[in-house]
Coordinates of C-alpha atoms in Angstrom, one line a residue:
Chain A
X401 CA 0.0 0.0 0.0
X402 CA 1.2 3.5 -0.7
X403 CA 2.4 5.4 2.2
X404 CA 0.1 8.2 3.5
X405 CA 2.8 10.8 3.1
X406 CA 3.2 9.9 -0.6
X407 CA -0.5 10.2 -1.2
X408 CA -0.3 13.6 0.5
X409 CA 2.5 14.7 -1.8
X410 CA 0.2 13.9 -4.8
X411 CA -2.6 15.8 -3.2
X412 CA -0.4 18.9 -2.7
X413 CA 0.5 18.7 -6.4
X414 CA -3.2 18.5 -7.4
X415 CA -4.1 21.4 -5.0
X416 CA -1.4 23.7 -6.4
X417 CA -2.4 22.7 -10.0
X418 CA -6.1 23.5 -9.2
X419 CA -5.0 26.9 -7.7
X420 CA -3.1 27.7 -10.9
X421 CA -5.6 26.5 -13.4
X422 CA -8.5 28.1 -11.7
X423 CA -7.1 31.4 -10.6
X424 CA -3.7 31.8 -12.2
X425 CA -1.7 31.8 -9.0
X426 CA 1.3 29.7 -9.6
X427 CA 3.0 28.3 -6.5
X428 CA 4.4 25.3 -8.4
X429 CA 7.9 26.9 -8.3
X430 CA 7.9 27.6 -4.6
X431 CA 10.5 25.8 -2.5
X432 CA 8.8 22.5 -1.6
X433 CA 9.5 21.9 2.1
X434 CA 8.2 25.2 3.5
X435 CA 5.3 25.3 1.0
X436 CA 4.2 21.9 2.2
X437 CA 4.0 23.2 5.7
X438 CA 1.9 26.1 4.5
X439 CA -0.4 24.0 2.4
X440 CA -1.0 21.6 5.4
X441 CA -1.6 24.6 7.6
X442 CA -4.3 25.8 5.1
X443 CA -5.9 22.3 5.3
X444 CA -5.7 22.3 9.1
X445 CA -7.8 25.6 9.2
X446 CA -10.6 23.7 7.5
X447 CA -12.9 21.0 8.7
X448 CA -11.5 18.6 6.0
X449 CA -9.0 15.9 6.8
X450 CA -7.5 15.6 3.3
X451 CA -6.5 18.1 0.7
X452 CA -8.4 16.1 -1.9
X453 CA -11.6 17.1 -0.1
X454 CA -10.6 20.8 -0.1
X455 CA -10.0 21.0 -3.8
X456 CA -13.7 21.2 -4.8
X457 CA -14.1 24.2 -2.4
X458 CA -11.0 25.8 -3.9
X459 CA -12.4 25.4 -7.4
X460 CA -16.0 26.6 -6.7
X461 CA -15.8 29.1 -3.8
X462 CA -14.2 32.2 -5.2
X463 CA -14.4 34.0 -1.8
X464 CA -12.1 31.3 -0.4
X465 CA -9.2 32.3 -2.7
X466 CA -8.1 35.3 -0.6
X467 CA -8.0 33.0 2.5
X468 CA -5.8 30.5 0.7
X469 CA -3.4 33.1 -0.7
X470 CA -3.2 34.5 2.8
X471 CA -2.4 31.1 4.2
X472 CA 0.2 30.3 1.5
X473 CA 2.1 33.5 1.9
X474 CA 2.2 33.7 5.7
X475 CA 3.3 37.3 6.2
X476 CA 5.9 37.5 9.0
X477 CA 7.9 40.6 9.3
X478 CA 9.0 43.1 11.9
X479 CA 10.1 46.8 11.8
X480 CA 13.9 47.3 11.3
X481 CA 14.4 43.5 11.2
X482 CA 18.3 43.1 11.1
X483 CA 19.0 46.7 12.2
X484 CA 22.5 46.5 10.7
X485 CA 21.0 46.2 7.2
X486 CA 19.0 49.4 7.7
X487 CA 22.1 51.1 9.0
X488 CA 24.0 49.9 5.9
X489 CA 21.2 51.2 3.6
X490 CA 21.4 54.6 5.4
X491 CA 25.1 54.8 5.0
X492 CA 25.7 53.3 1.6
X493 CA 22.5 53.7 -0.4
X494 CA 20.7 56.8 0.8
X495 CA 23.6 59.2 0.0
X496 CA 23.4 58.0 -3.6
X497 CA 19.6 58.4 -3.7
X498 CA 20.2 61.9 -2.4
X499 CA 21.8 62.9 -5.7
X500 CA 18.5 62.3 -7.5
X501 CA 15.8 65.0 -7.5
X502 CA 13.2 62.3 -7.5
X503 CA 13.5 58.5 -7.1
X504 CA 11.4 55.4 -6.9
X505 CA 11.7 52.6 -4.4
X506 CA 10.1 49.2 -4.7
X507 CA 9.6 46.8 -1.8
X508 CA 8.7 43.4 -3.3
X509 CA 6.8 41.1 -0.9
X510 CA 5.9 43.8 1.6
X511 CA 3.5 41.5 3.6
X512 CA 1.9 43.6 6.4
X513 CA 4.2 46.6 5.8
X514 CA 6.6 46.7 8.8
X515 CA 9.6 46.9 6.6
X516 CA 8.5 49.5 4.1
X517 CA 7.4 51.8 7.0
X518 CA 10.9 51.3 8.5
X519 CA 12.4 52.4 5.2
X520 CA 10.0 55.4 5.0
X521 CA 11.1 56.5 8.5
X522 CA 14.7 56.3 7.5
X523 CA 14.1 58.3 4.3
X524 CA 12.3 60.9 6.4
X525 CA 15.2 61.2 8.7
X526 CA 17.6 61.8 5.8
X527 CA 15.2 64.4 4.4
X528 CA 14.4 62.2 1.4
X529 CA 10.8 61.2 2.0
X530 CA 9.4 64.1 -0.1
X531 CA 11.4 63.0 -3.1
X532 CA 10.6 59.4 -2.9
X533 CA 7.8 57.4 -4.5
X534 CA 7.6 54.1 -2.7
X535 CA 5.8 51.1 -4.1
X536 CA 5.1 48.2 -1.8
X537 CA 3.7 45.1 -3.4
X538 CA 2.5 41.6 -2.4
X539 CA 0.2 38.9 -3.7
X540 CA -1.6 38.7 -0.3
X541 CA -4.6 41.1 -0.4
X542 CA -5.3 40.6 3.3
X543 CA -1.8 41.6 4.2
X544 CA -1.9 44.6 1.8
X545 CA -5.0 45.9 3.5
X546 CA -3.3 45.6 6.9
X547 CA -0.2 47.3 5.5
X548 CA -2.2 50.2 4.1
X549 CA -3.8 50.7 7.5
X550 CA -0.4 50.9 9.1
X551 CA -1.8 49.6 12.4
X552 CA 0.4 47.4 14.6
X553 CA 0.2 45.7 17.9
X554 CA 1.8 47.5 20.9
X555 CA 3.2 44.1 22.0
X556 CA 6.0 44.4 19.3
X557 CA 6.8 48.0 20.2
X558 CA 9.7 47.5 22.6
X559 CA 11.4 45.2 20.1
X560 CA 10.8 47.7 17.3
X561 CA 12.1 50.6 19.4
X562 CA 15.3 48.6 20.1
X563 CA 15.7 47.8 16.5
X564 CA 15.2 51.4 15.5
X565 CA 17.9 52.5 17.8
X566 CA 20.3 49.9 16.5
X567 CA 19.5 50.9 13.0
X568 CA 20.9 54.3 13.7
X569 CA 17.5 56.0 14.4
X570 CA 18.0 59.8 14.9
X571 CA 14.8 60.7 16.6
X572 CA 12.5 59.0 19.0
X573 CA 10.6 56.1 17.5
X574 CA 7.4 57.5 19.1
X575 CA 7.6 60.5 16.7
X576 CA 6.4 58.2 14.0
X577 CA 3.2 56.8 15.4
X578 CA 0.1 57.5 17.4
X579 CA -0.7 55.0 20.2
X580 CA -4.2 53.9 21.0
X581 CA -5.6 51.0 23.1
X582 CA -3.1 48.2 22.5
X583 CA -2.2 49.4 19.0
X584 CA -0.1 52.0 17.3
X585 CA -0.6 53.6 13.9
X586 CA 2.0 54.9 11.6
X587 CA 1.6 58.7 10.9
X588 CA -0.4 59.6 7.8
X589 CA 2.6 61.7 6.7
X590 CA 4.5 58.4 6.1
X591 CA 1.6 56.3 5.0
X592 CA 0.7 58.7 2.2
X593 CA 4.1 58.3 0.6
X594 CA 3.6 54.6 -0.1
X595 CA 1.5 53.0 -2.8
X596 CA 0.5 49.5 -1.8
X597 CA -0.4 47.4 -4.8
X598 CA -1.0 43.8 -5.8
X599 CA 1.9 42.4 -7.8
X600 CA 2.9 38.8 -8.4
X601 CA 6.6 38.2 -8.8
X602 CA 5.8 34.9 -10.5
X603 CA 3.6 36.2 -13.3
X604 CA 3.7 40.1 -13.4
X605 CA 6.4 42.1 -15.1
X606 CA 8.2 45.4 -14.7
X607 CA 5.9 48.2 -13.7
X608 CA 8.3 51.2 -13.4
X609 CA 11.9 52.0 -13.2
X610 CA 13.2 52.1 -9.7
X611 CA 16.4 53.2 -8.0
X612 CA 16.1 50.7 -5.0
X613 CA 14.5 47.3 -4.6
X614 CA 14.1 45.9 -1.2
X615 CA 13.2 42.2 -1.3
X616 CA 14.3 40.4 1.8
X617 CA 13.4 36.8 2.7
X618 CA 11.2 36.3 -0.3
X619 CA 13.6 34.5 -2.6
X620 CA 14.1 31.8 0.0
X621 CA 10.6 30.6 -0.7
X622 CA 11.3 30.1 -4.4
X623 CA 13.0 27.3 -6.2
X624 CA 16.1 28.0 -8.3
X625 CA 14.2 28.5 -11.5
X626 CA 11.8 31.1 -10.0
X627 CA 14.7 32.8 -8.1
X628 CA 16.4 33.3 -11.4
X629 CA 13.3 34.6 -13.1
X630 CA 12.7 37.1 -10.2
X631 CA 16.3 38.3 -10.1
X632 CA 16.0 38.9 -13.9
X633 CA 12.8 40.9 -13.3
X634 CA 14.7 43.0 -10.7
X635 CA 17.5 43.6 -13.0
X636 CA 15.1 44.9 -15.7
X637 CA 13.2 47.1 -13.2
X638 CA 16.3 48.8 -11.8
X639 CA 17.6 52.0 -13.2
X640 CA 21.3 52.1 -14.2
X641 CA 23.4 51.3 -11.1
X642 CA 20.2 50.9 -9.0
X643 CA 20.4 49.1 -5.7
X644 CA 19.0 45.7 -4.7
X645 CA 18.8 44.6 -1.1
X646 CA 18.2 40.9 -0.3
X647 CA 17.8 38.9 2.9
X648 CA 20.9 38.3 4.9
X649 CA 20.8 34.6 4.4
X650 CA 20.0 34.8 0.7
X651 CA 22.5 34.4 -2.1
X652 CA 23.0 35.2 -5.8
X653 CA 25.4 32.3 -6.1
X654 CA 22.9 29.5 -6.1
X655 CA 21.3 30.6 -9.4
X656 CA 24.5 32.1 -10.8
X657 CA 23.1 35.6 -10.9
X658 CA 26.4 37.2 -9.9
X659 CA 26.8 38.7 -13.4
X660 CA 23.6 40.8 -12.9
X661 CA 24.6 42.5 -9.7
X662 CA 27.8 43.7 -8.0
X663 CA 28.1 43.5 -4.3
X664 CA 28.1 46.7 -2.3
X665 CA 27.9 45.2 1.2
X666 CA 28.0 41.4 1.4
X667 CA 26.9 41.3 5.0
X668 CA 23.9 43.5 4.6
X669 CA 23.3 41.9 1.2
X670 CA 23.2 45.1 -0.8
X671 CA 24.0 44.9 -4.5
X672 CA 24.1 47.3 -7.5
X673 CA 22.9 46.6 -10.9
X674 CA 25.6 45.7 -13.4
X675 CA 25.5 47.4 -16.7
X676 CA 26.5 44.4 -18.7
X677 CA 23.5 42.2 -19.6
X678 CA 24.2 38.6 -18.9
Chain B
X333 CA 23.1 -13.7 4.9
X334 CA 24.3 -14.5 1.4
X335 CA 27.8 -13.4 2.4
X336 CA 28.2 -16.0 5.0
X337 CA 27.4 -18.8 2.6
X338 CA 30.2 -17.6 0.3
X339 CA 32.8 -17.6 3.1
X340 CA 32.0 -19.7 6.1
X341 CA 35.1 -19.1 8.0
X342 CA 34.4 -15.4 8.4
X343 CA 31.9 -15.0 11.2
X344 CA 28.9 -13.0 10.3
X345 CA 28.9 -9.6 11.9
X346 CA 25.8 -8.9 13.8
X347 CA 25.0 -5.2 13.6
X348 CA 23.3 -4.0 16.7
X349 CA 22.7 -0.7 15.2
X350 CA 21.6 1.0 12.0
X351 CA 23.5 3.7 10.2
X352 CA 21.6 6.9 9.8
X353 CA 22.1 9.1 6.7
X354 CA 21.2 12.2 8.7
X355 CA 20.9 12.9 12.4
X356 CA 18.7 15.8 13.5
X357 CA 19.3 17.1 17.0
X358 CA 17.1 19.6 18.8
X359 CA 17.9 21.3 22.1
X360 CA 17.2 24.5 24.0
X361 CA 18.1 25.5 27.6
X362 CA 21.4 23.8 28.6
X363 CA 21.9 22.6 25.1
X364 CA 25.4 23.7 24.5
X365 CA 26.9 21.4 27.2
X366 CA 24.7 18.5 26.0
X367 CA 25.8 19.0 22.4
X368 CA 29.4 19.1 23.3
X369 CA 29.0 15.7 25.0
X370 CA 27.2 14.0 22.2
X371 CA 29.4 15.5 19.4
X372 CA 32.6 14.3 21.0
X373 CA 31.3 10.8 20.4
X374 CA 31.3 11.2 16.6
X375 CA 33.5 8.4 15.2
X376 CA 36.6 9.3 13.1
X377 CA 34.8 8.2 9.9
X378 CA 31.3 9.7 10.1
X379 CA 28.7 8.4 7.6
X380 CA 26.0 10.8 8.6
X381 CA 25.2 14.5 8.4
X382 CA 24.5 16.0 11.8
X383 CA 21.9 18.8 11.7
X384 CA 21.3 20.9 14.8
X385 CA 18.5 23.3 15.9
X386 CA 19.4 25.0 19.1
X387 CA 17.1 27.8 20.3
X388 CA 19.2 30.9 20.4
X389 CA 18.5 34.6 20.7
X390 CA 17.4 36.0 17.3
X391 CA 19.9 38.9 17.4
X392 CA 22.5 37.4 19.6
X393 CA 26.0 36.7 18.5
X394 CA 25.9 33.3 16.9
X395 CA 28.8 31.7 18.7
X396 CA 27.4 28.2 18.6
X397 CA 29.2 26.9 15.5
X398 CA 32.6 28.1 16.8
X399 CA 32.0 26.6 20.3
X400 CA 30.9 23.3 18.8
X401 CA 33.8 23.2 16.4
X402 CA 36.2 23.0 19.3
X403 CA 34.6 19.9 20.6
X404 CA 34.2 18.0 17.4
X405 CA 36.6 16.7 14.7
X406 CA 34.3 17.6 11.9
X407 CA 33.6 20.9 10.2
X408 CA 30.8 22.8 11.9
X409 CA 29.0 25.5 10.0
X410 CA 25.8 27.4 9.8
X411 CA 23.5 25.8 7.2
X412 CA 23.3 27.8 4.0
X413 CA 20.2 28.1 1.9
X414 CA 20.2 25.5 -0.9
X415 CA 23.6 24.0 0.2
X416 CA 23.8 20.2 -0.2
X417 CA 23.7 18.3 3.1
X418 CA 27.0 16.4 3.4
X419 CA 27.9 13.5 5.6
X420 CA 30.8 14.0 8.0
X421 CA 29.6 17.6 8.5
X422 CA 27.8 19.3 11.4
X423 CA 25.3 22.0 10.5
X424 CA 23.6 24.5 12.8
X425 CA 20.4 26.4 12.0
X426 CA 21.0 30.2 11.6
X427 CA 19.4 32.4 14.2
X428 CA 15.9 33.7 13.5
X429 CA 15.2 31.3 10.5
X430 CA 13.6 28.0 10.4
X431 CA 15.8 25.3 8.8
X432 CA 14.3 22.7 6.5
X433 CA 15.5 19.9 4.3
X434 CA 14.3 19.6 0.8
X435 CA 13.7 16.2 -0.9
X436 CA 17.0 16.5 -2.8
X437 CA 18.8 16.8 0.5
X438 CA 19.6 20.4 0.4
X439 CA 18.9 23.1 3.0
X440 CA 16.1 25.5 2.9
X441 CA 15.3 28.5 5.1
X442 CA 12.0 30.2 6.1
X443 CA 10.9 33.1 8.2
X444 CA 7.5 31.7 8.7
X445 CA 5.9 32.4 12.1
X446 CA 7.4 31.0 15.2
X447 CA 6.5 27.5 16.2
X448 CA 6.2 26.9 20.0
X449 CA 7.3 30.5 20.3
X450 CA 10.7 29.8 18.6
X451 CA 12.4 30.2 15.3
X452 CA 14.3 28.1 14.4
X453 CA 12.0 25.4 15.5
X454 CA 13.0 21.8 16.1
X455 CA 9.6 20.6 14.9
X456 CA 10.0 22.4 11.5
X457 CA 13.4 20.7 11.0
X458 CA 12.2 17.3 12.1
X459 CA 9.1 17.3 9.9
X460 CA 10.9 18.2 6.7
X461 CA 13.9 16.0 7.5
X462 CA 11.5 13.1 8.1
X463 CA 10.0 13.7 4.8
X464 CA 13.3 13.9 3.0
X465 CA 15.2 11.0 4.7
X466 CA 12.3 8.7 5.9
X467 CA 13.8 5.7 7.7
X468 CA 17.3 6.9 7.1
X469 CA 16.9 9.7 9.7
X470 CA 17.6 9.7 13.4
X471 CA 16.0 12.4 15.5
X472 CA 17.3 13.3 18.9
X473 CA 15.7 15.6 21.5
X474 CA 18.0 16.9 24.2
X475 CA 17.5 19.2 27.2
X476 CA 15.2 22.2 26.9
X477 CA 12.5 24.2 28.7
X478 CA 9.9 24.1 25.9
X479 CA 7.8 21.5 24.2
X480 CA 9.3 22.1 20.7
X481 CA 10.5 18.9 19.1
X482 CA 7.8 16.6 20.5
X483 CA 5.6 16.7 17.4
X484 CA 8.6 16.6 15.2
X485 CA 9.9 13.5 16.9
X486 CA 6.5 11.8 16.3
X487 CA 6.9 12.7 12.6
X488 CA 10.4 11.1 12.5
X489 CA 9.0 8.0 14.1
X490 CA 6.0 7.9 11.7
X491 CA 8.3 8.1 8.7
X492 CA 10.2 5.1 9.9
X493 CA 13.1 7.0 11.5
X494 CA 14.9 6.2 14.7
X495 CA 14.1 8.4 17.7
X496 CA 16.2 9.1 20.8
X497 CA 15.5 11.3 23.8
X498 CA 17.8 12.4 26.6
X499 CA 16.7 11.1 30.0
X500 CA 14.9 14.0 31.6
X501 CA 16.2 13.0 35.0
X502 CA 19.7 14.1 34.1
X503 CA 18.8 16.9 31.7
X504 CA 19.5 20.6 32.6
X505 CA 15.9 21.3 31.7
X506 CA 13.4 18.4 31.5
X507 CA 10.4 20.0 29.8
X508 CA 11.5 19.2 26.3
X509 CA 12.6 15.6 26.8
X510 CA 9.5 15.0 28.8
X511 CA 7.2 16.4 26.1
X512 CA 9.0 14.2 23.5
X513 CA 8.6 11.1 25.6
X514 CA 4.9 11.9 26.2
X515 CA 4.2 11.4 22.5
X516 CA 5.2 7.8 22.9
X517 CA 7.4 8.2 19.8
X518 CA 10.8 7.7 21.5
X519 CA 12.6 4.5 20.6
X520 CA 15.1 5.0 23.4
X521 CA 15.4 7.3 26.4
X522 CA 19.0 7.5 27.5
X523 CA 21.3 9.4 29.8
X524 CA 23.6 11.7 27.9
X525 CA 26.7 9.4 27.9
X526 CA 24.7 6.4 26.6
X527 CA 23.0 8.7 24.1
X528 CA 26.4 9.8 22.9
X529 CA 27.5 6.2 22.4
X530 CA 24.4 5.4 20.5
X531 CA 25.0 8.5 18.3
X532 CA 28.5 7.2 17.6
X533 CA 27.1 3.9 16.4
X534 CA 24.5 5.6 14.2
X535 CA 27.2 7.6 12.4
X536 CA 29.7 4.7 12.1
X537 CA 30.5 3.5 8.6
X538 CA 29.6 -0.2 8.6
X539 CA 32.7 -2.4 8.3
X540 CA 33.4 -3.3 4.7
X541 CA 31.9 -6.7 3.8
X542 CA 34.6 -9.2 3.0

């Protein structure tokens, strides 16, 4: 008899195929091990005991789609995560952006917005916020709504405050939000500078020319083929000598994309677009 | 069996152990000392990859690989994304990332939500390693003040793997081994010294058949 886990692997395949054929969301090139966890978590949130039973609902209940996407792209982020990276951006990237009268920034995979607000705070402190147009994109509509609201739990505040200081924050973190009954909300002044939009790195293309792309801990969820595709998309989207910032544990080596970008800071994972097309 | 019929004057070797392709170890509070004891028992020729999740502070200086490298004759490194898992090598999960194993026996990372309040989580490693290695995996739960690892150990057992737990009576913190034992999935519960010996056997290259 076939092992249960092998049957489950077939079901995962069918589930992802159904999602793609019915709605065009292609998760088939996501890294398998973590995707499996997420698919099984999606199942665990339903009354069904097998994925096969969930497929009819996925196919026929359009309202269920948003829920599935939210489950499959679990948004976990924090403000000024890896403070040294933000410090490096402040020291190595912002001075270059300063030479532009106007510039565009794209955060790909913004989830619930913690990171893009961190960036906005930093731009503000460097006097660059007014010159910046920031695009923050994700495939998760639920997360995008939360990001747009800019409302976060007070529980995380002490950690964020600490991160902000370590990232070289120049003011008081409390200058950037209004606190209210267990929550704090990022100031309108910052929120209004960011356009939150739906964009799928798997299937959507270039939407504007940008001077900085922030995409941290997104590529780790993609297989090599998809990583390569997305790095190509970033290369195309960046202006000449534009900057790319990846997650600290990510690498260009695995998909041999070193020819596309030159390292600026290997620890903070900041790169610059290479002129020569590979 | 067939071998002994070829050559009757060579006594058949009775293996009292199995060789594991990979050994996944989870620990938390008091884990460093426990890891030092078990890693010292690795044999000179190690047939297995050793993969460790130790709960550490997300932003703390990650000294674990350097500390372990002093106690062990094999290379100890932080697991890199997509890096192939090699035998005779000790890997440690990076702080603030879950560590997973893909079916092709390479490492993967995720920043998914914490499991049992921790990231990296032992459960996450054990589930994915059980999937990748099936019966060729050994899972070991050591000291810790958290129940992470219990469900993972169950998954290792379910996939046909071999499961070991440190005897909670001698553990620095007994919550983690107790939780693992409570699942009923532990093949053996052993004091640290005996556990180290068992680990040594699991990693031993089987003697060449003559």
